[in-house]
mmCIF file of C-alpha atoms in Angstrom:
data_model
loop_
_atom_site.group_PDB
_atom_site.id
_atom_site.type_symbol
_atom_site.label_atom_id
_atom_site.label_comp_id
_atom_site.label_asym_id
_atom_site.label_seq_id
_atom_site.Cartn_x
_atom_site.Cartn_y
_atom_site.Cartn_z
ATOM 1 C CA MET A 6 -16.204 -32.583 5.231
ATOM 2 C CA THR A 7 -16.312 -28.876 4.252
ATOM 3 C CA ALA A 8 -13.468 -27.788 2.006
ATOM 4 C CA VAL A 9 -11.279 -24.954 3.286
ATOM 5 C CA PRO A 10 -11.544 -22.047 0.806
ATOM 6 C CA GLU A 11 -8.403 -21.032 -1.065
ATOM 7 C CA PRO A 12 -7.018 -17.768 0.370
ATOM 8 C CA TYR A 13 -7.507 -14.915 -2.085
ATOM 9 C CA LEU A 14 -3.887 -13.714 -1.790
ATOM 10 C CA ALA A 15 -1.529 -16.343 -0.390
ATOM 11 C CA ILE A 16 2.063 -15.541 0.562
ATOM 12 C CA ASP A 17 3.812 -18.743 1.619
ATOM 13 C CA GLY A 18 7.377 -18.792 2.946
ATOM 14 C CA ALA A 19 8.383 -15.751 0.883
ATOM 15 C CA THR A 20 12.071 -14.798 1.048
ATOM 16 C CA ALA A 21 13.514 -11.937 -1.025
ATOM 17 C CA GLY A 22 16.356 -9.429 -0.879
ATOM 18 C CA TYR A 23 18.987 -7.352 -2.623
ATOM 19 C CA ASN A 24 22.657 -7.867 -3.545
ATOM 20 C CA GLY A 25 22.923 -11.225 -1.855
ATOM 21 C CA ARG A 26 21.261 -10.056 1.370
ATOM 22 C CA ALA A 27 17.803 -11.236 2.419
ATOM 23 C CA ALA A 28 15.554 -8.320 3.424
ATOM 24 C CA LEU A 29 12.462 -10.468 3.933
ATOM 25 C CA VAL A 30 12.672 -14.016 5.286
ATOM 26 C CA ASP A 31 10.072 -16.803 5.304
ATOM 27 C CA VAL A 32 6.946 -14.625 5.392
ATOM 28 C CA THR A 33 3.597 -16.400 5.306
ATOM 29 C CA MET A 34 0.326 -14.440 5.139
ATOM 30 C CA HIS A 35 -3.078 -15.419 3.794
ATOM 31 C CA VAL A 36 -5.223 -12.401 2.932
ATOM 32 C CA PRO A 37 -8.981 -12.852 2.445
ATOM 33 C CA HIS A 38 -10.836 -11.286 -0.466
ATOM 34 C CA GLY A 39 -11.643 -7.608 0.065
ATOM 35 C CA ALA A 40 -9.592 -7.258 3.267
ATOM 36 C CA GLN A 41 -7.600 -4.135 4.115
ATOM 37 C CA VAL A 42 -4.238 -4.896 5.727
ATOM 38 C CA ALA A 43 -1.767 -2.452 7.283
ATOM 39 C CA ILE A 44 1.877 -3.513 6.921
ATOM 40 C CA VAL A 45 3.789 -2.030 9.869
ATOM 41 C CA GLY A 46 7.405 -2.163 10.991
ATOM 42 C CA PRO A 47 10.566 -0.098 11.494
ATOM 43 C CA ASN A 48 12.630 1.299 8.628
ATOM 44 C CA GLY A 49 14.293 -1.531 6.731
ATOM 45 C CA ALA A 50 11.760 -4.075 8.013
ATOM 46 C CA GLY A 51 10.992 -5.369 4.503
ATOM 47 C CA LYS A 52 7.685 -3.593 3.812
ATOM 48 C CA SER A 53 8.702 -2.247 0.385
ATOM 49 C CA THR A 54 10.501 -5.507 -0.366
ATOM 50 C CA LEU A 55 7.262 -7.402 0.193
ATOM 51 C CA PHE A 56 5.364 -5.115 -2.189
ATOM 52 C CA LYS A 57 8.020 -5.351 -4.904
ATOM 53 C CA ALA A 58 7.943 -9.141 -4.629
ATOM 54 C CA LEU A 59 4.151 -9.130 -4.924
ATOM 55 C CA VAL A 60 4.239 -7.217 -8.229
ATOM 56 C CA GLY A 61 7.211 -9.130 -9.627
ATOM 57 C CA LEU A 62 9.762 -6.299 -9.446
ATOM 58 C CA LEU A 63 11.872 -8.431 -7.116
ATOM 59 C CA PRO A 64 12.076 -12.204 -7.617
ATOM 60 C CA LEU A 65 11.552 -14.512 -4.663
ATOM 61 C CA ARG A 66 14.532 -16.530 -3.511
ATOM 62 C CA SER A 67 12.174 -19.084 -2.024
ATOM 63 C CA GLY A 68 8.503 -19.523 -1.258
ATOM 64 C CA ARG A 69 5.577 -18.562 -3.443
ATOM 65 C CA ILE A 70 2.875 -15.944 -3.993
ATOM 66 C CA LEU A 71 -0.511 -16.994 -5.308
ATOM 67 C CA LEU A 72 -3.449 -14.875 -6.443
ATOM 68 C CA HIS A 73 -6.646 -16.869 -7.104
ATOM 69 C CA GLY A 74 -4.503 -19.941 -6.472
ATOM 70 C CA ARG A 75 -2.178 -19.017 -9.361
ATOM 71 C CA THR A 76 1.138 -17.213 -9.695
ATOM 72 C CA PRO A 77 0.412 -13.491 -10.347
ATOM 73 C CA GLY A 78 0.922 -12.238 -13.874
ATOM 74 C CA GLY A 79 -1.384 -12.198 -16.832
ATOM 75 C CA GLN A 80 -4.625 -12.117 -14.871
ATOM 76 C CA THR A 81 -7.278 -9.691 -16.009
ATOM 77 C CA ASP A 82 -7.429 -8.351 -12.456
ATOM 78 C CA PRO A 83 -3.820 -7.287 -11.764
ATOM 79 C CA ILE A 84 -2.070 -6.232 -8.600
ATOM 80 C CA ALA A 85 -1.740 -2.439 -8.736
ATOM 81 C CA TYR A 86 1.194 -0.800 -6.947
ATOM 82 C CA VAL A 87 1.652 2.807 -5.815
ATOM 83 C CA PRO A 88 5.322 3.238 -4.774
ATOM 84 C CA GLN A 89 6.718 5.701 -2.281
ATOM 85 C CA ARG A 90 6.757 9.280 -3.522
ATOM 86 C CA GLU A 91 10.557 9.544 -3.544
ATOM 87 C CA GLU A 92 10.742 6.706 -6.100
ATOM 88 C CA ILE A 93 8.837 8.751 -8.707
ATOM 89 C CA ASP A 94 10.420 11.259 -11.100
ATOM 90 C CA TRP A 95 8.119 14.232 -10.571
ATOM 91 C CA GLY A 96 10.035 16.282 -13.155
ATOM 92 C CA PHE A 97 9.050 13.983 -16.035
ATOM 93 C CA PRO A 98 7.031 16.061 -18.561
ATOM 94 C CA VAL A 99 3.698 14.273 -18.427
ATOM 95 C CA THR A 100 0.172 15.418 -17.617
ATOM 96 C CA VAL A 101 -2.205 14.078 -15.016
ATOM 97 C CA ARG A 102 -4.407 12.513 -17.712
ATOM 98 C CA ASP A 103 -1.362 10.805 -19.267
ATOM 99 C CA VAL A 104 -0.324 9.306 -15.928
ATOM 100 C CA VAL A 105 -3.795 7.949 -15.212
ATOM 101 C CA MET A 106 -4.023 6.515 -18.750
ATOM 102 C CA MET A 107 -0.836 4.543 -18.030
ATOM 103 C CA GLY A 108 -3.028 2.388 -15.815
ATOM 104 C CA ARG A 109 -4.771 1.104 -18.949
ATOM 105 C CA TYR A 110 -1.616 0.034 -20.814
ATOM 106 C CA GLY A 111 -1.594 -3.438 -19.297
ATOM 107 C CA ARG A 112 -5.009 -4.080 -20.815
ATOM 108 C CA LEU A 113 -4.640 -2.460 -24.234
ATOM 109 C CA GLY A 114 -0.920 -2.907 -24.934
ATOM 110 C CA TRP A 115 1.806 -0.301 -25.326
ATOM 111 C CA PHE A 116 1.250 0.300 -29.059
ATOM 112 C CA SER A 117 -2.551 0.326 -29.066
ATOM 113 C CA ARG A 118 -4.531 3.530 -29.019
ATOM 114 C CA PRO A 119 -6.873 4.079 -26.059
ATOM 115 C CA ARG A 120 -10.459 3.210 -26.849
ATOM 116 C CA ALA A 121 -13.545 5.097 -25.749
ATOM 117 C CA ALA A 122 -13.953 2.588 -22.903
ATOM 118 C CA ASP A 123 -10.404 3.304 -21.682
ATOM 119 C CA ARG A 124 -10.972 7.051 -21.757
ATOM 120 C CA GLU A 125 -14.195 6.550 -19.820
ATOM 121 C CA VAL A 126 -12.389 4.544 -17.116
ATOM 122 C CA VAL A 127 -9.688 7.223 -16.852
ATOM 123 C CA SER A 128 -12.259 10.011 -16.571
ATOM 124 C CA HIS A 129 -14.171 8.086 -13.902
ATOM 125 C CA CYS A 130 -11.002 7.477 -11.853
ATOM 126 C CA MET A 131 -10.032 11.145 -12.018
ATOM 127 C CA GLU A 132 -13.536 12.141 -10.916
ATOM 128 C CA GLU A 133 -13.424 9.585 -8.097
ATOM 129 C CA LEU A 134 -10.146 11.046 -6.824
ATOM 130 C CA GLY A 135 -11.233 14.672 -7.289
ATOM 131 C CA ILE A 136 -8.525 15.507 -9.843
ATOM 132 C CA ALA A 137 -10.574 15.877 -13.048
ATOM 133 C CA GLU A 138 -9.915 19.620 -13.139
ATOM 134 C CA LEU A 139 -6.155 18.890 -13.041
ATOM 135 C CA ALA A 140 -6.198 16.615 -16.110
ATOM 136 C CA GLY A 141 -4.070 18.912 -18.282
ATOM 137 C CA ARG A 142 -1.585 19.920 -15.557
ATOM 138 C CA ALA A 143 1.959 18.581 -15.379
ATOM 139 C CA ILE A 144 2.410 16.291 -12.376
ATOM 140 C CA GLY A 145 5.446 18.288 -11.211
ATOM 141 C CA GLU A 146 3.215 21.333 -10.649
ATOM 142 C CA LEU A 147 0.971 19.575 -8.128
ATOM 143 C CA SER A 148 1.040 19.429 -4.335
ATOM 144 C CA GLY A 149 2.083 16.242 -2.556
ATOM 145 C CA GLY A 150 -1.516 15.280 -1.832
ATOM 146 C CA GLN A 151 -2.563 15.902 -5.441
ATOM 147 C CA GLN A 152 0.350 13.834 -6.740
ATOM 148 C CA GLN A 153 -0.656 11.000 -4.438
ATOM 149 C CA ARG A 154 -4.198 11.081 -5.803
ATOM 150 C CA VAL A 155 -2.913 11.011 -9.407
ATOM 151 C CA PHE A 156 -1.011 7.794 -8.822
ATOM 152 C CA LEU A 157 -3.928 6.303 -6.923
ATOM 153 C CA ALA A 158 -6.122 7.121 -9.927
ATOM 154 C CA ARG A 159 -3.592 5.399 -12.194
ATOM 155 C CA ALA A 160 -3.702 2.311 -9.966
ATOM 156 C CA LEU A 161 -7.508 2.259 -9.927
ATOM 157 C CA ALA A 162 -7.562 2.664 -13.725
ATOM 158 C CA GLN A 163 -6.023 -0.817 -13.870
ATOM 159 C CA GLN A 164 -9.277 -2.067 -12.318
ATOM 160 C CA PRO A 165 -7.273 -4.239 -9.923
ATOM 161 C CA HIS A 166 -8.461 -6.702 -7.358
ATOM 162 C CA VAL A 167 -5.373 -6.070 -5.200
ATOM 163 C CA LEU A 168 -4.012 -2.590 -4.443
ATOM 164 C CA LEU A 169 -0.634 -1.967 -2.783
ATOM 165 C CA LEU A 170 0.098 1.470 -1.287
ATOM 166 C CA ASP A 171 3.659 2.008 -0.048
ATOM 167 C CA GLU A 172 3.792 4.690 2.695
ATOM 168 C CA PRO A 173 0.912 6.762 1.262
ATOM 169 C CA PHE A 174 0.561 8.866 4.443
ATOM 170 C CA THR A 175 4.172 10.090 4.325
ATOM 171 C CA GLY A 176 4.798 13.629 3.098
ATOM 172 C CA VAL A 177 1.126 14.667 2.867
ATOM 173 C CA ASP A 178 -0.871 16.967 5.116
ATOM 174 C CA VAL A 179 -3.741 16.006 7.413
ATOM 175 C CA ASN A 180 -6.403 16.826 4.819
ATOM 176 C CA ALA A 181 -4.738 14.645 2.197
ATOM 177 C CA ARG A 182 -4.399 11.829 4.725
ATOM 178 C CA GLU A 183 -8.095 11.986 5.628
ATOM 179 C CA ALA A 184 -9.049 12.084 1.945
ATOM 180 C CA LEU A 185 -7.014 8.920 1.390
ATOM 181 C CA LEU A 186 -8.671 7.189 4.339
ATOM 182 C CA GLU A 187 -12.091 8.126 2.961
ATOM 183 C CA LEU A 188 -11.050 6.666 -0.391
ATOM 184 C CA LEU A 189 -10.023 3.417 1.313
ATOM 185 C CA ALA A 190 -13.472 3.272 2.920
ATOM 186 C CA ARG A 191 -15.070 3.576 -0.538
ATOM 187 C CA ILE A 192 -12.697 0.981 -1.971
ATOM 188 C CA ARG A 193 -13.795 -1.431 0.764
ATOM 189 C CA ARG A 194 -17.276 -1.431 -0.775
ATOM 190 C CA GLN A 195 -15.754 -2.414 -4.136
ATOM 191 C CA ASP A 196 -14.187 -5.601 -2.674
ATOM 192 C CA ILE A 197 -10.674 -4.537 -3.681
ATOM 193 C CA THR A 198 -8.073 -6.180 -1.442
ATOM 194 C CA VAL A 199 -5.744 -3.478 -0.080
ATOM 195 C CA LEU A 200 -2.311 -3.676 1.557
ATOM 196 C CA VAL A 201 -0.911 -0.400 2.934
ATOM 197 C CA SER A 202 2.558 0.004 4.427
ATOM 198 C CA THR A 203 2.731 2.674 7.117
ATOM 199 C CA HIS A 204 4.689 3.886 10.136
ATOM 200 C CA ASP A 205 1.500 5.193 11.727
ATOM 201 C CA MET A 206 0.359 2.546 14.186
ATOM 202 C CA ALA A 207 -2.613 4.626 15.346
ATOM 203 C CA ILE A 208 -4.066 4.605 11.825
ATOM 204 C CA ALA A 209 -3.227 0.917 11.461
ATOM 205 C CA ALA A 210 -5.066 0.074 14.686
ATOM 206 C CA LYS A 211 -8.134 2.212 14.126
ATOM 207 C CA ARG A 212 -8.712 2.000 10.379
ATOM 208 C CA PHE A 213 -7.575 -1.512 9.346
ATOM 209 C CA GLU A 214 -9.098 -4.869 10.165
ATOM 210 C CA LEU A 215 -5.802 -6.744 9.835
ATOM 211 C CA VAL A 216 -2.205 -5.804 10.636
ATOM 212 C CA ALA A 217 1.059 -7.496 9.636
ATOM 213 C CA LEU A 218 4.011 -6.545 11.849
ATOM 214 C CA LEU A 219 7.343 -7.033 10.079
ATOM 215 C CA ASN A 220 10.999 -6.794 10.922
ATOM 216 C CA GLY A 221 12.857 -8.894 8.385
ATOM 217 C CA GLY A 222 10.342 -11.660 9.034
ATOM 218 C CA LEU A 223 6.711 -11.709 10.051
ATOM 219 C CA ILE A 224 6.379 -11.097 13.795
ATOM 220 C CA ALA A 225 2.593 -11.141 14.001
ATOM 221 C CA TYR A 226 -0.422 -11.067 11.689
ATOM 222 C CA GLY A 227 -4.051 -10.661 12.653
ATOM 223 C CA ALA A 228 -6.441 -8.220 14.306
ATOM 224 C CA PRO A 229 -4.736 -5.042 15.609
ATOM 225 C CA ALA A 230 -5.466 -5.870 19.262
ATOM 226 C CA ASP A 231 -3.718 -9.237 18.830
ATOM 227 C CA VAL A 232 -0.734 -7.796 16.927
ATOM 228 C CA PHE A 233 0.008 -4.611 18.896
ATOM 229 C CA THR A 234 1.040 -6.270 22.139
ATOM 230 C CA PRO A 235 4.074 -5.226 24.223
ATOM 231 C CA ASP A 236 5.910 -8.448 23.365
ATOM 232 C CA HIS A 237 5.340 -8.095 19.622
ATOM 233 C CA LEU A 238 6.243 -4.391 19.578
ATOM 234 C CA THR A 239 9.411 -5.000 21.585
ATOM 235 C CA GLU A 240 10.405 -7.739 19.134
ATOM 236 C CA ALA A 241 9.770 -5.420 16.174
ATOM 237 C CA PHE A 242 11.203 -2.143 17.479
ATOM 238 C CA GLY A 243 13.527 -3.212 20.300
ATOM 239 C CA GLY A 244 14.767 -0.289 22.384
ATOM 240 C CA GLN A 245 12.863 2.157 20.166
ATOM 241 C CA ALA A 246 9.598 1.102 21.862
ATOM 242 C CA LEU A 247 8.843 2.994 25.069
ATOM 243 C CA PHE A 248 5.775 1.880 27.044
ATOM 244 C CA LEU A 249 3.917 4.517 29.062
ATOM 245 C CA ASP A 250 0.749 3.311 30.807
ATOM 246 C CA ASP A 251 -1.641 2.426 27.933
ATOM 247 C CA MET A 252 0.531 3.992 25.244
ATOM 248 C CA VAL A 253 3.616 2.948 23.339
ATOM 249 C CA VAL A 254 5.901 5.559 21.792
ATOM 250 C CA ILE A 255 8.163 4.573 18.910
ATOM 251 C CA ASP A 256 11.159 6.915 18.729
ATOM 252 C CA GLN A 257 13.049 6.118 15.596
ATOM 253 C CA CYS A 258 15.597 7.959 13.506
ATOM 254 C CA CYS A 259 14.604 7.852 9.866
ATOM 255 C CA PRO A 260 17.509 8.429 7.435
ATOM 256 C CA GLY A 261 16.132 9.036 3.990
ATOM 257 C CA HIS A 262 12.668 9.504 5.420
ATOM 258 C CA VAL A 263 10.744 12.755 5.253
ATOM 259 C CA GLY A 264 12.451 14.961 7.807
ATOM 260 C CA GLY A 265 15.419 12.578 7.579
ATOM 261 C CA GLY A 266 17.596 12.305 10.643
ATOM 262 C CA GLU A 267 15.011 13.638 13.061
ATOM 263 C CA ALA A 268 13.182 11.551 15.613
ATOM 264 C CA HIS A 269 9.682 10.521 14.568
ATOM 265 C CA ARG A 270 7.340 9.567 17.383
ATOM 266 C CA HIS A 271 4.319 7.384 16.785
ATOM 267 C CA SER A 272 1.926 6.774 19.642
ATOM 268 C CA HIS A 273 -0.541 3.945 19.870
ATOM 269 C CA GLU A 274 -2.887 2.482 22.453
ATOM 270 C CA PRO A 275 -1.915 -1.213 22.336
ATOM 271 C CA HIS A 276 -5.406 -2.619 22.816
ATOM 272 C CA ALA A 277 -7.319 -0.326 20.467
ATOM 273 C CA GLY A 278 -9.305 -2.256 17.860
ATOM 274 C CA PRO A 279 -10.177 -1.347 14.288
ATOM 275 C CA ARG A 280 -12.884 1.194 13.601
#
């Protein structure tokens, strides 16, 4: 009898929350090695909660998370996390090179001096993200797209096997978004497992092989064509989902979101597959 391989990243019955309230309930997802997964759902669905639980910033109330069959923490191939832009203090007086070097601290320790190998990794990551010429600039002086690339470079400097990107397409222009998608295509060839939270269902359907649809719990997980069905979208978005022929429009008010308080419309062809 052939043994079933251990899932690379296993999330089993994960429940987590804040101040006595569960924001994520009984989520189970098994992510294969090197996969790229879009995490989709309305505001408050638990996308950021899931990421914070994965990196240990938020303890699980129940369930478990396993990486290589073990609880994350201490592995030489960490889970790297790029938070939402509004969670970062862009006024902190630090240069681009300093931020990217922070990605090496987990390997060399807070009180150790960077070695030549660490500086080489940092230089390579800045070159890969096209920010080498910005190395001496303060992060607060950069555009939104440049800032996003700096924190992606910091994450890649960790040399992770799992990369978490929380709403990376929010607050950046079309060129920055396309540059990020091109980077994800290159990362795919490096066998880095990637989870990306996003409100953009069109990107999720066309550019990701797997989609997890959340709203407090896991509504559906699998190929985009199997996840983005009218029943699943209605369960996730309720009255915010409007179906027009082959298109669904999500009209949702986004307090605290970029353009807060205005309606944000996301269109998606329900049966479109990944590209």
